Short mmCIF file of C-alpha atoms in Angstrom, two decimals:
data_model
loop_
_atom_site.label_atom_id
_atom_site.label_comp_id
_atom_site.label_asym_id
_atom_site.label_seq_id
_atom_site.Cartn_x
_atom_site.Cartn_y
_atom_site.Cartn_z
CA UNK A 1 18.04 9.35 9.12
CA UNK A 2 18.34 8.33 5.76
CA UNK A 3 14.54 7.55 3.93
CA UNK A 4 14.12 4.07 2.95
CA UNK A 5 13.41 3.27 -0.72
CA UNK A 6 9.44 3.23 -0.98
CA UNK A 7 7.25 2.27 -3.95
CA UNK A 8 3.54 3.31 -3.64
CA UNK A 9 1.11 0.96 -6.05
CA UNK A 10 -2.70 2.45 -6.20
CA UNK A 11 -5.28 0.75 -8.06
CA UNK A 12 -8.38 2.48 -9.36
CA UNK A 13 -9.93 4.60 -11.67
CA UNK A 14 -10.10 7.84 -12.77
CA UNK A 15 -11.76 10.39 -12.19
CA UNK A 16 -12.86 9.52 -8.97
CA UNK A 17 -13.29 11.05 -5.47
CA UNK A 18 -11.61 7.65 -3.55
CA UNK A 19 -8.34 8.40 -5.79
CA UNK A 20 -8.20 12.24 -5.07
CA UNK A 21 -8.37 11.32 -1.68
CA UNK A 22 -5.69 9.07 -1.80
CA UNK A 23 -3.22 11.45 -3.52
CA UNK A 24 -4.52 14.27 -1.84
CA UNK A 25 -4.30 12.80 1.74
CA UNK A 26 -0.78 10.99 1.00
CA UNK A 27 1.32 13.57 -1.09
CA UNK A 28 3.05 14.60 1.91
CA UNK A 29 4.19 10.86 2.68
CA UNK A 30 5.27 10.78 -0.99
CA UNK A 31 6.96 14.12 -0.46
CA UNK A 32 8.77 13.80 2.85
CA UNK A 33 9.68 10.01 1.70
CA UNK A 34 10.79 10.48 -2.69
CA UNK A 35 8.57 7.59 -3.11
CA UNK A 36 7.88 6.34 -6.57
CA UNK A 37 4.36 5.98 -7.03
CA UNK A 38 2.48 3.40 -9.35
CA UNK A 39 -0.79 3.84 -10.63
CA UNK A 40 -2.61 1.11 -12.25
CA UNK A 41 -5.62 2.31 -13.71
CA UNK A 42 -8.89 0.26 -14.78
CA UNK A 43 -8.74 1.12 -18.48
CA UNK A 44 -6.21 2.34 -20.54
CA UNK A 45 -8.41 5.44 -21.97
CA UNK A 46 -8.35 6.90 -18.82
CA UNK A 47 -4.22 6.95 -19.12
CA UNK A 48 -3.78 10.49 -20.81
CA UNK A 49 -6.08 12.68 -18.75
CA UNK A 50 -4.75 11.16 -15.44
CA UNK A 51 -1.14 12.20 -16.94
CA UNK A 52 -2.32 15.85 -17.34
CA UNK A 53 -4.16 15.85 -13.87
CA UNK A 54 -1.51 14.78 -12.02
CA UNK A 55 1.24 16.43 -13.81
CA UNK A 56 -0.83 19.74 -12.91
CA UNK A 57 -0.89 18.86 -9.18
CA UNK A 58 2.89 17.01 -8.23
CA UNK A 59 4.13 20.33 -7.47
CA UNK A 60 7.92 18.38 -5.70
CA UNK A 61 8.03 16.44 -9.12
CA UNK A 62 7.17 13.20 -7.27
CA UNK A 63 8.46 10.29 -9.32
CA UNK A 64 5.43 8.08 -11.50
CA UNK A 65 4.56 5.49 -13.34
CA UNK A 66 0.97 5.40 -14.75
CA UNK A 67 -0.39 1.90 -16.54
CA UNK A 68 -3.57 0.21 -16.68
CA UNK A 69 -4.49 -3.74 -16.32
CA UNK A 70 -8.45 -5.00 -16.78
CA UNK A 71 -7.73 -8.78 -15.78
CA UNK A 72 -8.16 -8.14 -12.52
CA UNK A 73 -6.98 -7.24 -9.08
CA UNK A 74 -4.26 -9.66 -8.35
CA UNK A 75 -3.38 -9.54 -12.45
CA UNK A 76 -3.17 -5.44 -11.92
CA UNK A 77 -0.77 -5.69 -8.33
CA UNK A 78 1.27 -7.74 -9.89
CA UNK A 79 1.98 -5.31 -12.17
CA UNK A 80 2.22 -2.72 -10.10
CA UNK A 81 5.40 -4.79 -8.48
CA UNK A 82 7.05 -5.22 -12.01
CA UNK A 83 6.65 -1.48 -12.40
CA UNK A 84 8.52 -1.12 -8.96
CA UNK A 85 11.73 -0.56 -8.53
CA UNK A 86 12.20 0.55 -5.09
CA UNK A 87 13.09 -1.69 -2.08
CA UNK A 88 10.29 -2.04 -0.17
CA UNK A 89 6.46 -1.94 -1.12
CA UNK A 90 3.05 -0.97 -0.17
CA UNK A 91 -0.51 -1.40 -1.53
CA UNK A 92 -2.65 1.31 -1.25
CA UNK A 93 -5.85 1.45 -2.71
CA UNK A 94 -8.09 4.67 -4.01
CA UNK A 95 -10.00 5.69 -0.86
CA UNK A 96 -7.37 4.83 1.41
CA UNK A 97 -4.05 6.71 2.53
CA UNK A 98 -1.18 7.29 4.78
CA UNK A 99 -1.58 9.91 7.91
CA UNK A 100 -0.37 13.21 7.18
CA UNK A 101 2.05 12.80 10.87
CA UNK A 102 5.35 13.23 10.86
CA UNK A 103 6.23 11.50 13.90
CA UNK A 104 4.77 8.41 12.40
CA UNK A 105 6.70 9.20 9.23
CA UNK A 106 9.98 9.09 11.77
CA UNK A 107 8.81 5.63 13.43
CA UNK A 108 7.93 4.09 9.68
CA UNK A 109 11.43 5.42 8.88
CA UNK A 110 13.61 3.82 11.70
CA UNK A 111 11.35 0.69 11.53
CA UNK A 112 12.40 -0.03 7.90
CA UNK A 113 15.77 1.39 7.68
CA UNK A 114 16.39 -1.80 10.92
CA UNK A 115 14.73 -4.24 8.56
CA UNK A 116 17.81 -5.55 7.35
CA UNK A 117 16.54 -8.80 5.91
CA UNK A 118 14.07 -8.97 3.51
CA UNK A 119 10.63 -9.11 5.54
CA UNK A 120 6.98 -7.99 5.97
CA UNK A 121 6.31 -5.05 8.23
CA UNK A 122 2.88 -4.43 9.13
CA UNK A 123 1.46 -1.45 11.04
CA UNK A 124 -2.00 -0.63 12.29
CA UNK A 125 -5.21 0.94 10.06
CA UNK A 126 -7.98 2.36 11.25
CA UNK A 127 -11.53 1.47 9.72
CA UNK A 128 -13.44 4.88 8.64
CA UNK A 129 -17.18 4.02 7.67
CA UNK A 130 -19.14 6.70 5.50
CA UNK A 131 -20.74 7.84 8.48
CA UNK A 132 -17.25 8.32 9.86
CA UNK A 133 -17.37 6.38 12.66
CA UNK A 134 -13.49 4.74 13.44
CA UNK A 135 -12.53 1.47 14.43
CA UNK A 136 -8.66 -0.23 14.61
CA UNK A 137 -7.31 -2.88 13.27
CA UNK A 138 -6.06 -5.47 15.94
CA UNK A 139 -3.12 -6.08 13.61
CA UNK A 140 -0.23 -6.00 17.11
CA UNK A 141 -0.97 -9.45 18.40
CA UNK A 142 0.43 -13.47 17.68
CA UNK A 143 -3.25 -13.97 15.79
CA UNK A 144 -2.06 -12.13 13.02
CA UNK A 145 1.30 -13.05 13.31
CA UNK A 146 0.02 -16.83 13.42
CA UNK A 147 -2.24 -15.83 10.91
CA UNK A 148 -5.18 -17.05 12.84
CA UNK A 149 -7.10 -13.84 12.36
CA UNK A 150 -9.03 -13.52 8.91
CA UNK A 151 -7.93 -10.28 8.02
CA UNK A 152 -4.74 -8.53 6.99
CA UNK A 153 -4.05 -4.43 6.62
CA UNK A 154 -2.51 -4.53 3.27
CA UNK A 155 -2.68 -0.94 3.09
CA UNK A 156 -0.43 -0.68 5.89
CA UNK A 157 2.20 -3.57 5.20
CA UNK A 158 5.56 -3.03 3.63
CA UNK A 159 6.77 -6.08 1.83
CA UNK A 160 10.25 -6.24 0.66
CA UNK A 161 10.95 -6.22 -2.70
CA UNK A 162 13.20 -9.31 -2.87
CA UNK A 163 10.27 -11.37 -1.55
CA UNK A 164 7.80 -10.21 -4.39
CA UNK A 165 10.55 -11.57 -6.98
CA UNK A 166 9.84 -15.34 -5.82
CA UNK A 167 5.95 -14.77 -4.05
CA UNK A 168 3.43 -12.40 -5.91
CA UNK A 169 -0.98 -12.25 -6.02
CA UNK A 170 -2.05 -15.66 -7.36
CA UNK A 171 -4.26 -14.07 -10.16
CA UNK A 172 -7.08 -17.13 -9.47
CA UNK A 173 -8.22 -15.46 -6.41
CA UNK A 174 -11.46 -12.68 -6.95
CA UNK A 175 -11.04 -12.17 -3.06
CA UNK A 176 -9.19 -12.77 0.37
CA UNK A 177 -5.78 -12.43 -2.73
CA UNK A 178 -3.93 -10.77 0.01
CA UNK A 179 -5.26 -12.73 2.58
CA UNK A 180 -3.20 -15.61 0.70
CA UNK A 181 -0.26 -14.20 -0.03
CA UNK A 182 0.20 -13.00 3.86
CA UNK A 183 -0.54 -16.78 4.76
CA UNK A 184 1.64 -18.41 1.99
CA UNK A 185 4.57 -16.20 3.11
CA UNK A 186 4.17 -17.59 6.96
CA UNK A 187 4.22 -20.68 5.79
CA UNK A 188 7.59 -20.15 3.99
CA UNK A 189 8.74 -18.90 7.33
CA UNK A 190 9.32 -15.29 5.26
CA UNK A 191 10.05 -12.46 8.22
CA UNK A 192 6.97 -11.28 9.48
CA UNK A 193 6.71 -8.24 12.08
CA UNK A 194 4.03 -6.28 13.27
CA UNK A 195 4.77 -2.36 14.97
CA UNK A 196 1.85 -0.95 16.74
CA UNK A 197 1.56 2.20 15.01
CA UNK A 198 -1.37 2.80 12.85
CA UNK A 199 -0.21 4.58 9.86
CA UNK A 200 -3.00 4.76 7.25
CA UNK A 201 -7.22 5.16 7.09
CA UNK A 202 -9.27 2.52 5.12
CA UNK A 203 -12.24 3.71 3.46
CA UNK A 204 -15.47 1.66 4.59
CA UNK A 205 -17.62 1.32 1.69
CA UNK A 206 -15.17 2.97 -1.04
CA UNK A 207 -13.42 1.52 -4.17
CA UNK A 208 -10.94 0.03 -1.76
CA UNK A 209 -13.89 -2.33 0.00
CA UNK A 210 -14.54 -4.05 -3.49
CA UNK A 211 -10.93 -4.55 -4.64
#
């Protein structure tokens, strides 16, 4: 089966451990999938060495984009989604990343090649503490769909790119950003489906718990 267009957009800053675990843990994803990944860095010194660090390490000449944005979180997604240009899109932060599984890579594939409308896809995460103790996200059930459950797995969610050209972050929000922008949507009656698969690990007490 043909692989859907994907667009990758990691926040963080560099060096860090949280973002070579991120590109470490996902480069197969990126591989198997020609995503384009976009990396928004936290200042704009750290721009040139990242360049010569990852050039040294994309091996399959995996298409990026590196830029940098200091107003913010929402202020530095959104410009991750300019900086897109592929159909569908998914926010993964350093510290987090997509399982290295290639039967999920098959089910993520047939899921969004049968999205034929412009929608939100959500799969599962699962919670890894520093102590590495797991937990799931209940993410398959109407709460979420209703959005009557307080949390979202962004870093799991594919949102199509036609939706982020009328709906984006609202850059007033310091937290719960997502959180909003999952619940606006709903309220617009935007497609919303949820596929039991968990797909990607969220990093308890990493960079990706403060953004």
């Amino acid at each position: 089966m043909e692989n859907p267009e994907i667009s990758i957009i990691t926040l963080g800053q560099y060096p860090s451990k949280e973002l070579d675990i991120t590109i470490e843990k996902t480069f197969l994803f990126a591989y198997e999938f020609s995503i384009e990944w976009i990396f928004i860095l936290f200042q704009q010194e750290e721009i040139k060495d990242f360049k010569l660090y990852f050039s040294k390490i994309n091996k399959n000449n995996i298409a990026y984009k590196v830029s940098f944005c200091s107003k913010g979180i929402a202020s530095s997604i959104n410009q991750g989604i300019k900086l897109s240009s592929n159909k569908w899109i998914i926010v993964l932060h350093s510290g987090d990343y997509i399982l290295d599984d290639k039967k999920k890579f098959s089910l993520i594939r047939e899921k969004l090649k049968n999205a034929n409308n412009p929608s939100i896809n959500i799969f599962g995460t699962i919670y890894k503490s520093k102590a590495n103790k797991m937990s799931f996200s209940k993410h398959h059930n109407n709460k979420i769909r209703n959005f009557r459950s307080p949390w979202v797995p962004h870093q799991s969610t594919f949102v199509h790119k036609e939706i982020y050209k009328k709906q984006v972050y609202d850059e007033n929000f310091k937290s719960a950003l997502d959180y909003e922008f999952f619940l606006r949507c709903s309220k617009l009656r935007i497609p919303i489906f949820t596929h039991k698969e968990y797909i990607t690990v969220f990093s308890l007490g990493g960079e990706s718990s403060n953004i």
